[in-house]
Amino acid sequence: MAGDDGDSDRGTGDDHQVGIATKARAKPKKPSQFKVLMLNDDYTPMEFVVMVLKRFFHMDLEQATRVMLHVHQKGVGVCGIFPYEIAETKVNQVMDFARQNQHPLQCTLEKA
Ligand code: TYC
């Protein structure tokens, strides 16, 4: 039909939806990472902290000793960076193990 542009609304001829900015897809987010921090105290034995770092963070003796001494000197240090649920599990494991051994060692999370 002459003059028919297929424009069902017989209006502007602009029904082909150019540049409509809708967000149809939910953007998948990468899981945010959390630092597991070890805090210094005056009572937990150095050897116990080294054992914790080896056991729960899979460090070798040299690495664990370096991190323990860093915490001892600076007051706080990073044991590792993990997705939230893993970081939270590590904190709970460390705190439970310290409590079982009657040490005041503290461990916490911080968004990386
Ligand atoms: N400051 C403790 C001591 O002198 C050792 C220590 C290191 C404790 C690191 C906690 O996260 C810690 N025995």
Tab-separated table of C-alpha atoms and ligand atoms in Angstrom:
chain	number	residue	atom	x	y	z
A	1	MET	CA	0.000	0.000	0.000
A	2	ALA	CA	1.395	3.326	-0.965
A	3	GLY	CA	2.649	5.382	1.943
A	4	ASP	CA	2.347	2.476	4.372
A	5	ASP	CA	5.574	2.156	6.333
A	6	GLY	CA	4.219	-0.676	8.438
A	7	ASP	CA	3.843	1.761	11.260
A	8	SER	CA	0.947	0.282	13.162
A	9	ASP	CA	0.368	3.463	15.137
A	10	ARG	CA	0.308	5.540	11.913
A	11	GLY	CA	2.300	8.114	13.791
A	12	THR	CA	5.919	9.041	13.546
A	13	GLY	CA	7.263	6.052	11.650
A	14	ASP	CA	9.580	5.683	14.608
A	15	ASP	CA	8.348	2.459	16.135
A	16	HIS	CA	11.551	0.466	15.706
A	17	GLN	CA	12.751	1.139	19.263
A	18	VAL	CA	16.144	2.630	18.654
A	19	GLY	CA	18.164	3.563	21.695
A	20	ILE	CA	15.765	2.479	24.383
A	21	ALA	CA	17.960	2.160	27.440
A	22	THR	CA	16.409	-0.524	29.576
A	23	LYS	CA	18.417	-2.901	31.742
A	24	ALA	CA	16.788	-6.192	30.901
A	25	ARG	CA	19.638	-8.418	32.096
A	26	ALA	CA	20.741	-8.548	35.689
A	27	LYS	CA	24.480	-7.941	35.569
A	28	PRO	CA	26.245	-10.877	37.236
A	29	LYS	CA	28.511	-9.503	39.937
A	30	LYS	CA	31.832	-11.095	40.827
A	31	PRO	CA	31.751	-12.144	44.482
A	32	SER	CA	33.441	-9.512	46.624
A	33	GLN	CA	36.626	-10.477	48.407
A	34	PHE	CA	37.384	-10.190	52.121
A	35	LYS	CA	40.697	-9.928	53.942
A	36	VAL	CA	41.125	-12.163	56.971
A	37	LEU	CA	43.058	-10.102	59.522
A	38	MET	CA	45.000	-11.395	62.523
A	39	LEU	CA	45.323	-9.061	65.512
A	40	ASN	CA	48.212	-8.881	67.951
A	41	ASP	CA	47.820	-9.418	71.693
A	42	ASP	CA	50.280	-9.754	74.573
A	43	TYR	CA	49.470	-13.322	75.619
A	44	THR	CA	49.078	-15.709	72.685
A	45	PRO	CA	52.381	-17.572	72.187
A	46	MET	CA	54.186	-16.883	68.912
A	47	GLU	CA	54.362	-20.635	68.238
A	48	PHE	CA	50.586	-20.910	68.501
A	49	VAL	CA	50.050	-18.144	65.931
A	50	VAL	CA	52.505	-19.840	63.577
A	51	MET	CA	50.606	-23.131	64.026
A	52	VAL	CA	47.301	-21.372	63.204
A	53	LEU	CA	48.718	-19.813	60.043
A	54	LYS	CA	50.084	-23.176	58.894
A	55	ARG	CA	46.919	-25.101	59.758
A	56	PHE	CA	44.176	-22.810	58.473
A	57	PHE	CA	45.977	-20.739	55.832
A	58	HIS	CA	48.282	-23.447	54.442
A	59	MET	CA	51.442	-21.389	54.957
A	60	ASP	CA	54.861	-22.998	55.267
A	61	LEU	CA	56.965	-22.343	58.393
A	62	GLU	CA	58.844	-19.437	56.810
A	63	GLN	CA	55.705	-17.661	55.540
A	64	ALA	CA	53.816	-18.248	58.799
A	65	THR	CA	56.737	-16.896	60.851
A	66	ARG	CA	56.966	-13.802	58.637
A	67	VAL	CA	53.218	-13.041	58.962
A	68	MET	CA	53.238	-13.717	62.740
A	69	LEU	CA	56.195	-11.338	63.265
A	70	HIS	CA	54.504	-8.697	61.104
A	71	VAL	CA	51.378	-8.896	63.290
A	72	HIS	CA	53.506	-8.897	66.458
A	73	GLN	CA	55.310	-5.719	65.333
A	74	LYS	CA	52.549	-3.799	63.520
A	75	GLY	CA	49.470	-4.918	65.474
A	76	VAL	CA	47.572	-6.396	62.522
A	77	GLY	CA	48.298	-8.429	59.395
A	78	VAL	CA	46.580	-10.134	56.463
A	79	CYS	CA	46.354	-13.945	56.569
A	80	GLY	CA	44.677	-14.189	53.154
A	81	ILE	CA	41.924	-12.842	50.878
A	82	PHE	CA	38.846	-14.962	50.151
A	83	PRO	CA	35.182	-14.817	49.073
A	84	TYR	CA	32.951	-13.868	52.037
A	85	GLU	CA	31.819	-17.353	53.075
A	86	ILE	CA	35.316	-18.801	53.054
A	87	ALA	CA	36.754	-15.789	54.918
A	88	GLU	CA	34.019	-16.111	57.542
A	89	THR	CA	34.688	-19.838	57.951
A	90	LYS	CA	38.422	-19.186	58.463
A	91	VAL	CA	37.708	-16.535	61.115
A	92	ASN	CA	35.418	-18.958	62.973
A	93	GLN	CA	37.952	-21.796	62.748
A	94	VAL	CA	40.749	-19.601	64.124
A	95	MET	CA	38.591	-18.159	66.919
A	96	ASP	CA	37.298	-21.610	67.948
A	97	PHE	CA	40.800	-23.090	67.944
A	98	ALA	CA	42.187	-20.170	69.991
A	99	ARG	CA	39.311	-20.458	72.498
A	100	GLN	CA	39.805	-24.228	72.847
A	101	ASN	CA	43.427	-23.522	73.737
A	102	GLN	CA	42.531	-20.625	76.032
A	103	HIS	CA	44.400	-18.008	74.032
A	104	PRO	CA	42.942	-14.539	73.456
A	105	LEU	CA	43.958	-14.499	69.761
A	106	GLN	CA	41.563	-12.414	67.653
A	107	CYS	CA	40.853	-12.703	63.963
A	108	THR	CA	38.456	-10.617	61.869
A	109	LEU	CA	37.169	-9.788	58.359
A	110	GLU	CA	37.479	-6.647	56.287
A	111	LYS	CA	36.236	-5.970	52.754
A	112	ALA	CA	39.228	-6.141	50.402
B	1	TYC	N1	52.506	-10.649	70.775
B	1	TYC	C1	52.514	-12.075	71.049
B	1	TYC	C2	53.655	-12.427	71.985
B	1	TYC	O1	54.566	-11.616	72.169
B	1	TYC	C3	52.646	-12.902	69.768
B	1	TYC	C4	51.499	-12.718	68.841
B	1	TYC	C5	51.747	-12.529	67.475
B	1	TYC	C6	50.187	-12.784	69.288
B	1	TYC	C7	50.696	-12.390	66.576
B	1	TYC	C8	49.115	-12.629	68.397
B	1	TYC	O2	48.359	-12.308	66.167
B	1	TYC	C9	49.389	-12.433	67.043
B	1	TYC	N2	53.633	-13.592	72.562
